XYZ file of C-alpha atoms in Angstrom:
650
model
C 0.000 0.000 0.000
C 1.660 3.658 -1.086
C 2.022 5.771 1.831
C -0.008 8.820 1.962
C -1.768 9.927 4.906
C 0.838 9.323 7.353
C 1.634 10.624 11.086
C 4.946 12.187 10.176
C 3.604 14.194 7.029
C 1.036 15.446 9.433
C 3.564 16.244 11.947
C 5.859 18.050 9.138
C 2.487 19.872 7.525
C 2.030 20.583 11.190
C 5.361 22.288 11.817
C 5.427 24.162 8.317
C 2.199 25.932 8.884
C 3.740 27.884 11.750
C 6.081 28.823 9.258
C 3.967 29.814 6.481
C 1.044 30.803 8.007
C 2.577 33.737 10.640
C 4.800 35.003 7.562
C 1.265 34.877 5.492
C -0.814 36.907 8.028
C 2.560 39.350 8.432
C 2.403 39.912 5.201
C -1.564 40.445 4.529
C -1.678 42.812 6.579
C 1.573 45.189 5.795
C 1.079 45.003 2.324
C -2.131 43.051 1.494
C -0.940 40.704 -0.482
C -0.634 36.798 0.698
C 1.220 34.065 -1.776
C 0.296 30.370 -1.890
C 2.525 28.284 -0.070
C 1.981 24.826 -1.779
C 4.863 25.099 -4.071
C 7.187 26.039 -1.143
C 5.609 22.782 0.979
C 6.319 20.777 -1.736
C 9.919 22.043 -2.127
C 10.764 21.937 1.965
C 8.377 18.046 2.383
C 10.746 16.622 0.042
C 13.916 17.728 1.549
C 13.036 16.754 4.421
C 11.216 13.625 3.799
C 14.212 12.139 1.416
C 16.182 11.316 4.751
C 13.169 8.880 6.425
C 12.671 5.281 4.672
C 9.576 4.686 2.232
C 8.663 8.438 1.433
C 6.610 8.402 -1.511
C 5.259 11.237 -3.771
C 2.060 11.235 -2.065
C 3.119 11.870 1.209
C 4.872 15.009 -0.011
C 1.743 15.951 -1.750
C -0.550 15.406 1.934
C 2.408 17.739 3.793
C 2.288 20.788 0.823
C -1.938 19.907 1.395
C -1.625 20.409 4.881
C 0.501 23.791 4.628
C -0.999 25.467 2.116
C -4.495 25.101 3.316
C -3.092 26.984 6.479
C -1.114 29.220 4.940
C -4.108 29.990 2.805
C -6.703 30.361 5.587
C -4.351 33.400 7.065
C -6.052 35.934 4.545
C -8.972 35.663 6.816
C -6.945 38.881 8.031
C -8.426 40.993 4.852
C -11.708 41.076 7.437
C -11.053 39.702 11.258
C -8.728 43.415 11.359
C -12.233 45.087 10.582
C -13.847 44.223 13.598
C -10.428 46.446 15.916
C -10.318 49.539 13.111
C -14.317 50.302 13.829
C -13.205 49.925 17.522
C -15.737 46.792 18.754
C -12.767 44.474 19.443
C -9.825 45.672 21.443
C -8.013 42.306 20.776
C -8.513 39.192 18.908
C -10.689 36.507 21.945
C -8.746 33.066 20.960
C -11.644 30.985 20.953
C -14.035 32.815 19.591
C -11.250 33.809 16.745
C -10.661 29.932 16.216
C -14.025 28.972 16.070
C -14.977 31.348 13.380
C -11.567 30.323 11.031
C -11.852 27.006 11.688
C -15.980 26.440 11.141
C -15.576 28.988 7.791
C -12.858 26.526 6.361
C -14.015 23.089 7.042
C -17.423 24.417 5.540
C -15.111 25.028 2.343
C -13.357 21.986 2.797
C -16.799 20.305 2.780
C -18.227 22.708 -0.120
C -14.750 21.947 -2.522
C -15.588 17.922 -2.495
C -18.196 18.148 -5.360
C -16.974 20.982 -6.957
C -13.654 18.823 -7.505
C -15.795 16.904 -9.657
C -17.104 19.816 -11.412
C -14.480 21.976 -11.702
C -11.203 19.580 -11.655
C -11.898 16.265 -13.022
C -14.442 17.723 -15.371
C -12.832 21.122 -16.140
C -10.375 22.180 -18.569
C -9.044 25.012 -16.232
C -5.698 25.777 -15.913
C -4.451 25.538 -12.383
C -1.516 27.056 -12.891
C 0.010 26.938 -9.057
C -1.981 23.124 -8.806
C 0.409 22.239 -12.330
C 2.991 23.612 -10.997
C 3.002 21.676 -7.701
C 2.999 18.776 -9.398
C 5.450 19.086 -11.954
C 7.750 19.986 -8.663
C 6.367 16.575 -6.867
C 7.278 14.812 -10.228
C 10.618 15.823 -10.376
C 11.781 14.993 -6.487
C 10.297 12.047 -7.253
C 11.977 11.138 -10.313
C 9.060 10.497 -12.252
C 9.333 10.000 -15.697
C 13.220 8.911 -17.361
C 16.431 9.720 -15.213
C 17.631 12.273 -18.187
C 14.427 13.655 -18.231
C 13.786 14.451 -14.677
C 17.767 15.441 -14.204
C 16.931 18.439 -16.922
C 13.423 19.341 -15.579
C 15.084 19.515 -11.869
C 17.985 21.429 -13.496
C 14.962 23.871 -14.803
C 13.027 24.335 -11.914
C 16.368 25.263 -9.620
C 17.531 27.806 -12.323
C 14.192 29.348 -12.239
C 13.929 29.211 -8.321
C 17.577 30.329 -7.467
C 17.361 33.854 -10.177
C 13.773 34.328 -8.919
C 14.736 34.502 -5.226
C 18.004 36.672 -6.718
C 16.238 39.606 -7.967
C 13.917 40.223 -4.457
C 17.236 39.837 -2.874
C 18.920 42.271 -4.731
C 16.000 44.940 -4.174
C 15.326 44.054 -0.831
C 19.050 45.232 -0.214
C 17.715 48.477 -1.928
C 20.970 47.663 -5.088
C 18.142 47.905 -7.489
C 14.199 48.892 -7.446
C 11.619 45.980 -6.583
C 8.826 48.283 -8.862
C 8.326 51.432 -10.722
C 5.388 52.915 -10.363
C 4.573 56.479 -11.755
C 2.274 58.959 -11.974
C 0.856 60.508 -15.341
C -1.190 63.292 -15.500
C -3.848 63.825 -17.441
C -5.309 67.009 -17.153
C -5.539 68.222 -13.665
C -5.984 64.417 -12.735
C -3.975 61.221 -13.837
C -3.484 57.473 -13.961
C -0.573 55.253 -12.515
C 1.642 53.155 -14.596
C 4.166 50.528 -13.347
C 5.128 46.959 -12.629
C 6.328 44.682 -9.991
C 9.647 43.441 -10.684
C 8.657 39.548 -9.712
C 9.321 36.754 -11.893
C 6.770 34.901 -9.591
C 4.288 36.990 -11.329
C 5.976 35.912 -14.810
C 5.674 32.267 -14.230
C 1.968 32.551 -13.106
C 1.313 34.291 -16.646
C 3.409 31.966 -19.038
C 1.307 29.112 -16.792
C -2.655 30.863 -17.319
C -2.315 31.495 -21.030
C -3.102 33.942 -23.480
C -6.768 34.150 -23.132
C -6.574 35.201 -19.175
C -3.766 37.313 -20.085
C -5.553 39.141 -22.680
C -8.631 39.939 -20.489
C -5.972 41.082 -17.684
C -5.005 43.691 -20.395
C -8.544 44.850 -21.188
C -9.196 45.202 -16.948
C -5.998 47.218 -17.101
C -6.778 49.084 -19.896
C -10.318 50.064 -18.348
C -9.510 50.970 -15.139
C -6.063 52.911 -15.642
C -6.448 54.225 -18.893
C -10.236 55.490 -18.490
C -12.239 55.086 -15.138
C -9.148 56.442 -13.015
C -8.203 59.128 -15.315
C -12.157 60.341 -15.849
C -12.761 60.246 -11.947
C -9.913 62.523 -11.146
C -10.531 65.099 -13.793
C -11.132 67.671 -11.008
C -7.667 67.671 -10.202
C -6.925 66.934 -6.111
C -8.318 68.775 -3.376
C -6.353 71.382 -1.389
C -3.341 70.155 0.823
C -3.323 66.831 -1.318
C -0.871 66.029 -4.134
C -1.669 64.135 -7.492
C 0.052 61.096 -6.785
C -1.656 60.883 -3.228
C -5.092 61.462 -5.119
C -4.824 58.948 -7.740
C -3.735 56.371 -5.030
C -6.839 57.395 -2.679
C -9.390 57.511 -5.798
C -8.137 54.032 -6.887
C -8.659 52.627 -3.622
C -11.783 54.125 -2.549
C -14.141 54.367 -6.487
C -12.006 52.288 -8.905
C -12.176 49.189 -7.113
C -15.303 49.523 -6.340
C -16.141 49.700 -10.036
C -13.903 46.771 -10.544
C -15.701 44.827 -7.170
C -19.395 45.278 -9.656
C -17.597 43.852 -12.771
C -16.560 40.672 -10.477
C -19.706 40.487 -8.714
C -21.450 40.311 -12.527
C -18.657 37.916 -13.817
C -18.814 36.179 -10.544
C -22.487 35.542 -10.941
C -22.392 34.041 -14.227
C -19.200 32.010 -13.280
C -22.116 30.643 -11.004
C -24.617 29.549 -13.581
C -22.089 28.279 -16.016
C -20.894 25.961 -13.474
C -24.484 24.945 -11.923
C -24.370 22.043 -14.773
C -20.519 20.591 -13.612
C -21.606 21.144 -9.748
C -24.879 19.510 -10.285
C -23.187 16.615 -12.324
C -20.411 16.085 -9.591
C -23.031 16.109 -6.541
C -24.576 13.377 -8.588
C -21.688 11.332 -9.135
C -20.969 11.720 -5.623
C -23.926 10.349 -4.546
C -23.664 7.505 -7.629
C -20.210 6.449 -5.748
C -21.398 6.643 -2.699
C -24.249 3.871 -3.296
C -21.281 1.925 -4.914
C -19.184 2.389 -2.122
C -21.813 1.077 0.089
C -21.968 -2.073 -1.537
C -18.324 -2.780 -2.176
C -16.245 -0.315 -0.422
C -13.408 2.093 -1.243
C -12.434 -0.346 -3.227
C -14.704 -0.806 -5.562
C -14.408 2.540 -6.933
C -11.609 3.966 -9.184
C -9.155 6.274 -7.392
C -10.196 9.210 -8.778
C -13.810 8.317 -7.190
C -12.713 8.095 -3.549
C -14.111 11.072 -2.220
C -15.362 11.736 1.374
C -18.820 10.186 1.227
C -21.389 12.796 0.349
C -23.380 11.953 3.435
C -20.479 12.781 6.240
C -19.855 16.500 3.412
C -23.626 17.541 3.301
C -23.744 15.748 7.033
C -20.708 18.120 8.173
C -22.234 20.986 6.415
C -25.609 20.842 8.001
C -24.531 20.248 11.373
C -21.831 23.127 11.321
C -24.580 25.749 11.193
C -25.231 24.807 14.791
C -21.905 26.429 16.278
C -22.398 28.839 13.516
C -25.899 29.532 14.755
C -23.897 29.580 18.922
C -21.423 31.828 17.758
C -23.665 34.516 15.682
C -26.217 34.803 18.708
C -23.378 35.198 21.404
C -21.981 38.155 19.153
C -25.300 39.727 18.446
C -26.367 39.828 22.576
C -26.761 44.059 23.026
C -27.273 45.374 19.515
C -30.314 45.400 17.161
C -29.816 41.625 15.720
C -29.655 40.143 19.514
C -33.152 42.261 20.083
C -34.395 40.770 17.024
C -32.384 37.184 17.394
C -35.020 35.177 15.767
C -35.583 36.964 12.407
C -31.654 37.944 12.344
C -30.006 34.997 13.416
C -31.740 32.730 10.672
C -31.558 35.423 7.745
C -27.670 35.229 8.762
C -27.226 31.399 8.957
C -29.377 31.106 5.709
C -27.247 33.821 4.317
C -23.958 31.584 5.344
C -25.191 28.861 3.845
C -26.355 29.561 0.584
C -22.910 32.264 0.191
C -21.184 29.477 0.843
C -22.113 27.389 -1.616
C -22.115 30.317 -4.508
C -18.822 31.726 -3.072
C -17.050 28.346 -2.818
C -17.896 27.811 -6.776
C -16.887 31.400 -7.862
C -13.635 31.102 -6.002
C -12.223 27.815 -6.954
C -13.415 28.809 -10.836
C -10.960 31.661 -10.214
C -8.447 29.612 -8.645
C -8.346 27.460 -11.600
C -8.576 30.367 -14.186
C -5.491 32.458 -12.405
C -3.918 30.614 -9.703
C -4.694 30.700 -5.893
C -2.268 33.854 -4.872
C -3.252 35.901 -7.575
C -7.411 35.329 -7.356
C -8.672 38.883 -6.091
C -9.689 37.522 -3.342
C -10.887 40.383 -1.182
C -13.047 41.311 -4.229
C -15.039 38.489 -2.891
C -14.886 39.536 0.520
C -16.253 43.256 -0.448
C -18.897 41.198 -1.721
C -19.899 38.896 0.979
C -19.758 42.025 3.318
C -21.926 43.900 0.789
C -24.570 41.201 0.494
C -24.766 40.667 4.588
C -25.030 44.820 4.942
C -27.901 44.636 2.535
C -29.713 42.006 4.193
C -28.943 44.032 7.489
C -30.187 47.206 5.627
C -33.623 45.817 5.018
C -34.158 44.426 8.285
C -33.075 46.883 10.545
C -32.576 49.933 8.347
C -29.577 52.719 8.723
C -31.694 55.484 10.761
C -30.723 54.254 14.144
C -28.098 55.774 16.351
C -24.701 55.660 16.205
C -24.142 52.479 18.444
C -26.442 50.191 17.160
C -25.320 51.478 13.440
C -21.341 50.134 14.819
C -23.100 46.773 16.181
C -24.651 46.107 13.045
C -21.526 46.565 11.544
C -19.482 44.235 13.692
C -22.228 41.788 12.856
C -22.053 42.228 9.349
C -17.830 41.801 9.124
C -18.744 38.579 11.454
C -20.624 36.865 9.051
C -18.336 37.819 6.108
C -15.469 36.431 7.983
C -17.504 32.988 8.283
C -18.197 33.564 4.431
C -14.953 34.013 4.003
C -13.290 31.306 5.560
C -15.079 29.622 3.414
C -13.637 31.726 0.071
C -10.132 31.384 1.088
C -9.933 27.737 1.716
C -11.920 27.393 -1.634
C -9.839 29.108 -3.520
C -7.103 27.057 -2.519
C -7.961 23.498 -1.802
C -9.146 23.309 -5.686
C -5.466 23.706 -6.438
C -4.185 21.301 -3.937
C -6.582 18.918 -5.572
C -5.616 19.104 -8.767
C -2.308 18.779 -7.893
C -3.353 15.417 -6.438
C -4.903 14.143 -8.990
C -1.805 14.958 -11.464
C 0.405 12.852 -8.897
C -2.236 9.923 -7.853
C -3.335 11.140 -4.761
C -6.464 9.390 -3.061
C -9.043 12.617 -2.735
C -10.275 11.131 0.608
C -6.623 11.393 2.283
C -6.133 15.029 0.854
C -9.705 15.894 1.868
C -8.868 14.754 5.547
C -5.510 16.569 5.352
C -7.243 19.448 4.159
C -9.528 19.641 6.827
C -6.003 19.195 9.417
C -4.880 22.055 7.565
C -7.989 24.117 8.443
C -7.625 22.975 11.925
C -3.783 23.879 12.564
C -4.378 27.141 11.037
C -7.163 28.142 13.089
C -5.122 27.547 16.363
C -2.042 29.694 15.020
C -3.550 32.692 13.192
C -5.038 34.195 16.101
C -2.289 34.604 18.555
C -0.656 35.571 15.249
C -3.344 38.492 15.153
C -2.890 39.685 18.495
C 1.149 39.287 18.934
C 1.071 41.896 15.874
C -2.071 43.925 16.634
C -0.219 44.418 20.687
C 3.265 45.038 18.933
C 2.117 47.305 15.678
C -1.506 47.928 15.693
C -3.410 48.436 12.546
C -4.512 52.136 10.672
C -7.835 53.479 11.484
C -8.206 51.968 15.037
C -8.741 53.640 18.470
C -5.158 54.642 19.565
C -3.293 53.245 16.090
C 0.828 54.662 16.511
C 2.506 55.703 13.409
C 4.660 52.331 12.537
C 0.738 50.624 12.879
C -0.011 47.877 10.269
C -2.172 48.847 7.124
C -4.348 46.097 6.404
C -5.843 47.668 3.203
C -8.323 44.767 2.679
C -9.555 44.994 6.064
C -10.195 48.576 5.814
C -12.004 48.903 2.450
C -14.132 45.635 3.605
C -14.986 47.597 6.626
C -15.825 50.835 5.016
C -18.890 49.333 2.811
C -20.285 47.530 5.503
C -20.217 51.246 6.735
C -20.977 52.875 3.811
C -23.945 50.643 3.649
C -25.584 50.492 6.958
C -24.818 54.391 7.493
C -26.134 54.765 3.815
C -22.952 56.395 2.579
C -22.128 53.808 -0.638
C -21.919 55.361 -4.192
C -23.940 52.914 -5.608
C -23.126 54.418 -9.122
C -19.557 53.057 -8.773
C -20.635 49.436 -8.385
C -23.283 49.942 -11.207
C -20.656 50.994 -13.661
C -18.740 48.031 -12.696
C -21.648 46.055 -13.171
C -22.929 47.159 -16.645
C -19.391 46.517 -17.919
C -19.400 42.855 -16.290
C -22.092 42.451 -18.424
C -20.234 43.604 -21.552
C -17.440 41.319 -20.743
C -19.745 38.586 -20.510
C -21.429 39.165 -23.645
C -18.003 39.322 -25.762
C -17.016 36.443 -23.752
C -19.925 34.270 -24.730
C -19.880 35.862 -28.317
C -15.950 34.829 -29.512
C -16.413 31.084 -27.416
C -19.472 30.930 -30.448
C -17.778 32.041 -32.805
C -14.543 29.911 -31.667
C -12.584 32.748 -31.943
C -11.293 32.411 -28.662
C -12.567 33.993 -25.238
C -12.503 36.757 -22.557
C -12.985 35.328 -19.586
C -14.705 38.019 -17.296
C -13.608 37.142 -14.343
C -9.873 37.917 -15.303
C -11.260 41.017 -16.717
C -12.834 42.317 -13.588
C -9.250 40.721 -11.768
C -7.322 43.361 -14.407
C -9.991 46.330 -13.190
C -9.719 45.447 -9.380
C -6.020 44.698 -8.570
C -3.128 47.572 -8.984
C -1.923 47.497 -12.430
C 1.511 46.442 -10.881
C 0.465 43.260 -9.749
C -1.216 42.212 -12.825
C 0.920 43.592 -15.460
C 3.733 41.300 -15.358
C 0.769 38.532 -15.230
C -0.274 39.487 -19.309
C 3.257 40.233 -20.061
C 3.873 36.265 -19.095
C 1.051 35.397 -20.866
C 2.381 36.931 -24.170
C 5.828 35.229 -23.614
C 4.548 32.218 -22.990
C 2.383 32.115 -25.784
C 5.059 32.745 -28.105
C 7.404 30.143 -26.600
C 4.651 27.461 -26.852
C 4.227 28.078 -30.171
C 7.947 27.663 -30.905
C 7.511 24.553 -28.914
C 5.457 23.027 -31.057
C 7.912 23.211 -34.059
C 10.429 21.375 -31.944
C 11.056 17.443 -32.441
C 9.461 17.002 -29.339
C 6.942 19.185 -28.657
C 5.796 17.826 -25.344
C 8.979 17.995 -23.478
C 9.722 21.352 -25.050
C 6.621 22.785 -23.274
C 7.390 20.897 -20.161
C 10.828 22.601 -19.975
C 8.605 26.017 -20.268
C 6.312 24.731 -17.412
C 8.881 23.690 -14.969
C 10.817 26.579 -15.780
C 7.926 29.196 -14.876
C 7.606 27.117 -12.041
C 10.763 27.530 -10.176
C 10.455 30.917 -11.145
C 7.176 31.148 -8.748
C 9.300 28.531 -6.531
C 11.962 30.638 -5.933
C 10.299 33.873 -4.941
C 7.590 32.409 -2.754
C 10.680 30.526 -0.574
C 12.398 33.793 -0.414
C 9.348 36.041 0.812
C 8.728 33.352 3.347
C 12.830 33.823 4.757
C 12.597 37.491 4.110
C 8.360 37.731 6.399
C 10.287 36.015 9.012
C 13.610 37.617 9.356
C 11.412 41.377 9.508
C 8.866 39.663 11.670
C 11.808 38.790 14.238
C 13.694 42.293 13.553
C 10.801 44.073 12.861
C 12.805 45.982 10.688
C 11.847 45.989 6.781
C 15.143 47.080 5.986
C 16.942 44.868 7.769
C 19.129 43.628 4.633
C 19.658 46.847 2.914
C 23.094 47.808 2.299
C 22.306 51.181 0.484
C 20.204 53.746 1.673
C 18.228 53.506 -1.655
C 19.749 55.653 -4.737
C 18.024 57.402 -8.183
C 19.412 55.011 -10.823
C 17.981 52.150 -8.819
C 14.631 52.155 -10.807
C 16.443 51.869 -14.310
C 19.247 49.853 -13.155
C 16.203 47.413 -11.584
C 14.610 47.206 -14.684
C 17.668 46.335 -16.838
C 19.007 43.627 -14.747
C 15.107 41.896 -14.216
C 14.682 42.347 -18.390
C 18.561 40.594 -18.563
C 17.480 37.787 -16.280
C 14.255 37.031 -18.459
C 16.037 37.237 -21.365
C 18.545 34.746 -19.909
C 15.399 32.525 -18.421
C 13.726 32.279 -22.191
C 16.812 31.323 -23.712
C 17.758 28.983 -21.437
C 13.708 27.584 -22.012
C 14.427 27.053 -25.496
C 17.995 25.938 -25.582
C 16.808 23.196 -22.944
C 13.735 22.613 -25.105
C 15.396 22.676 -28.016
C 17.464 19.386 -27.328
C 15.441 16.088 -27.572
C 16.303 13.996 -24.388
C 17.750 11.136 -25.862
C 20.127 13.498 -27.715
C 20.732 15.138 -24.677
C 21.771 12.024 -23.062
C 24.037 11.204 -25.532
């Protein structure tokens, strides 16, 4: 029997959750921005799981299952923040905080087992980070021909070791780590610029053209008209341009972008209602057959948790969900109306679940886990919850209630999205098991352990950095306090809505041109002229343009080098040099961000390896050496690709 679920790969998925998971919630909310940490799991399980007897590349696939569900769970901190900055928490209560992670990711655990039919097994999605996983499992494990998997280890390394050389270089302030600039037009103006992250590279040579494309048209809408057209009017007094652009990005533009997702989002839904519906059946189909012979009377890829203990599990869990909702209500307007509000919240946890669950691991699969806008979702969870809260209670009441019904409202979204985040990531970690042979049973289970170990560690996490930095916006914040720009947008609609302060215009706009997207979309898959998906669209409107640009500039390349692929004597292994290639290249920088979170967590001091104090020409000089080391990175792609293996060998 191949070992899988073992005691030491829990004990090891255990131990690397610590690590990933306080350097994820460190980094969410300094920067807001988390990575996924299943590449880096992979990488670390296999070093360390070469020195015990028997190891097997499906243990290693349980450990990176284990960590990255954890590590993944930690952007619960784009909302749990909320609940300090609008002052109704002075501190994070541990059990209360673990009970609202844990219950919001087993739920998506739970909600991810038929949508793995639907959306994995079923799917042609990309996975990009799930691919990539895998092709790292295969290599440490030496699947495929010794030659082979010497040259596709040889790939991934290259890619890992000049990926984590460039964010060293910048992060000792020799060269710039992104340009970003202001252009005026008129008396207002746009941004331009790019991240200099080859992470960001690999994930676009991984999603393809067609994402990379609708990236551009996002891009193009939000930074080269909607930004430009809302700051005509120039800044106010006492502000600057560049300060202005930034403030009208963050508080109108992604709001616009937040109604093009919610529109894509929603027909991402009903697209998939056919797969989901499909896989629940199937479930239930192997269930009965598992009844009368067993696990092992179904194929591999059939082994999922029974659909009784999922829809079982998800039942019972609105129990403690129910517990925990009433507790926090007690003294505001939902605990004087408990009744009507506490089952209009459950029923609202519920059915968001299910819709959110589907919507995020589509996007996973479109884009990749780290680089699915995933507080887009979470603006719209909180919106939905407000508006529910809006009808019921209305926004005329005074100023306490108004904050309690605000608390409640970034309570529920937190459930909600517990649910999103572990969604959005356990679709990947599934794929990647079923590209290596994994049992989807095991990595359920481990899945669920992953849930579990996070919930215990991100709360102390929470309150070791909300005592030691604090976080903008909250009752006594010092001037080194945390930003946690997620949590703060998330908490001003809830705001906006209950105290009926919302531009609904913005998210209308957003909206209509979903609906555009859409109907292109639908119009070139007819046509078979290729696609648009909207979701990536609405992903190119929401996030800054420098996290996104270097995603449709990888596309492009990526494109072009599978196309010179295909010319090659053989093809296949050509485009597998391309794929492990990008994938050390997202390798490499993930392993160095975790060192780097660390090493300023236990400083705390973001400077800590700078050797310069930062100098003019480090912008160009930046740019030159990160264009020299793709250069290098393509033509090492193709002269690797370009040499059949057996030739090689020779």
């Amino acid at each position: 029997m191949t070992r899988e679920l073992t005691l030491r790969g829990v004990i090891l998925g255990a131990l690397l959750t610590l690590l990933f998971t306080a350097a994820n919630v460190y980094l969410g909310l300094r920067i807001g921005i988390t990575f996924a940490t299943s590449i880096p799991a992979a990488v670390i399980s296999m070093a360390v799981l070469r020195f015990f007897k028997g190891a097997t590349i499906q243990e290693n696939n349980i450990v990176q299952t284990i960590a990255s569900a954890a590590g993944t769970l930690s952007a619960i901190v784009f909302v749990l923040p909320g609940l300090i900055m609008i002052g109704w928490w002075t501190g994070f209560p541990y059990w209360e905080s673990v009970a609202v992670i844990g219950i919001g990711g087993i739920l998506g655990v739970m909600y991810s087992v038929p949508l793995r039919r639907a959306l994995v097994t079923g799917s042609d999605l990309p996975y990009p980070e799930g691919v990539a996983a895998a092709e790292v499992l295969k290599v440490g494990a030496g699947v495929g021909g010794e030659e082979e998997n010497r040259r596709g280890l040889a790939a991934v390394t290259a890619g890992g070791l000049l990926s984590a050389f460039f964010p060293l270089l910048a992060k000792m302030k020799l060269v710039a780590e992104q340009a970003v600039a202001i252009v005026p037009f008129g008396r207002g103006g746009t941004t331009v610029g790019a991240s200099l992250s080859l992470a960001l590279l690999g994930v676009g040579h991984l999603v393809g053209l067609a994402v990379g494309i609708a990236m551009l048209v996002g891009i193009a809408i939000s930074f080269g008209v909607t930004l430009p057209v809302l700051t005509a009017g120039g800044p106010p007094p006492g502000m600057d341009l560049a300060g202005f652009v930034g403030t009208v990005f963050s508080q109108k533009v992604r709001f616009i972008g937040a109604g093009t997702i919610g529109i894509a989002a929603i027909w991402t839904l009903l697209r998939v209602i056919g797969p989901i519906a499909r896989g629940i059946a199937g479930a239930m189909a192997a269930n009965r057959a598992r009844q009368g012979s067993g696990f092992e009377g179904l194929e591999l890829t059939e082994r999922d948790l029974p659909i009784g203990i999922v829809g079982g599990t998800i039942v019972l869990s609105m129990i403690p969900i129910a517990l925990l909702l009433a507790d926090f209500a007690m003294g505001g307007p939902v605990g004087n109306a408990l009744g009507l509000g506490l089952g209009m919240a459950v029923l609202y946890v519920l059915v968001a679940g299910i819709v959110i669950a589907s919507v995020c691991g589509y996007m996973a699969g479109l884009i990749g886990a780290s680089n699915s806008p995933i507080s887009g979702v979470g603006i719209l969870a909180s919106l939905g919850i407000s508006l529910l809260l809006l009808m019921l209670f209305g926004s005329g009441g005074s100023a306490s209630d108004t904050q309690a019904l605000v608390a409640f409202a970034l309570f529920v979204t937190a459930i909600v999205f517990g649910v999103a985040t572990i969604s959005n990531d356990n679709l990947q970690d599934l794929k990647t098991g079923q590209l290596v042979g994994a049992t989807p049973w095991r990595q359920q289970v481990a899945l669920v352990l992953g849930v579990v170990f996070g919930a215990i560690v991100i709360p102390p996490t929470l309150d070791l950095l909300n005592a030691t930095f604090g976080f903008q916006g909250a009752p006594g914040a010092g001037p080194d306090a945390l930003a946690a720009p997620q949590a703060a947008l998330i908490s001003a609609i809830a705001q906006g809505v209950l105290g009926g302060s919302l531009d609904w215009n913005l998210v209308g706009i957003g909206a209509a041109i979903g609906v555009v997207a859409v109907i292109v979309d639908e119009g070139l898959r007819k046509t078979g002229k290729g696609a648009l998906p909207p979701l990536a669209v609405g992903m190119g409107m929401y996030l800054p343009m420098s996290l996104t640009i270097l995603v449709v500039v990888g596309a492009v390349t990526g494109h072009l080098y599978n196309n010179w692929a295909r010319k090659q004597r053989d093809p296949e292994f050509a485009e597998r040099m391309g794929v492990l290639t990008a994938t050390g290249l997202i390798v490499g920088d993930s392993l160095f961000n975790i060192v780097y979170a660390a090493i300023v967590a236990a400083t705390n001091n973001a400077d800590v390896l700078a050797i310069t104090g930062g100098y003019a020409g480090a912008a160009p000089l930046g740019f030159a050496v990160f264009a020299a080391i793709v250069g290098y990175v393509y033509w090492r792609m193709r002269r690797d690709g370009s040499a059949p293996v057996e030739q090689a060998a020779g």
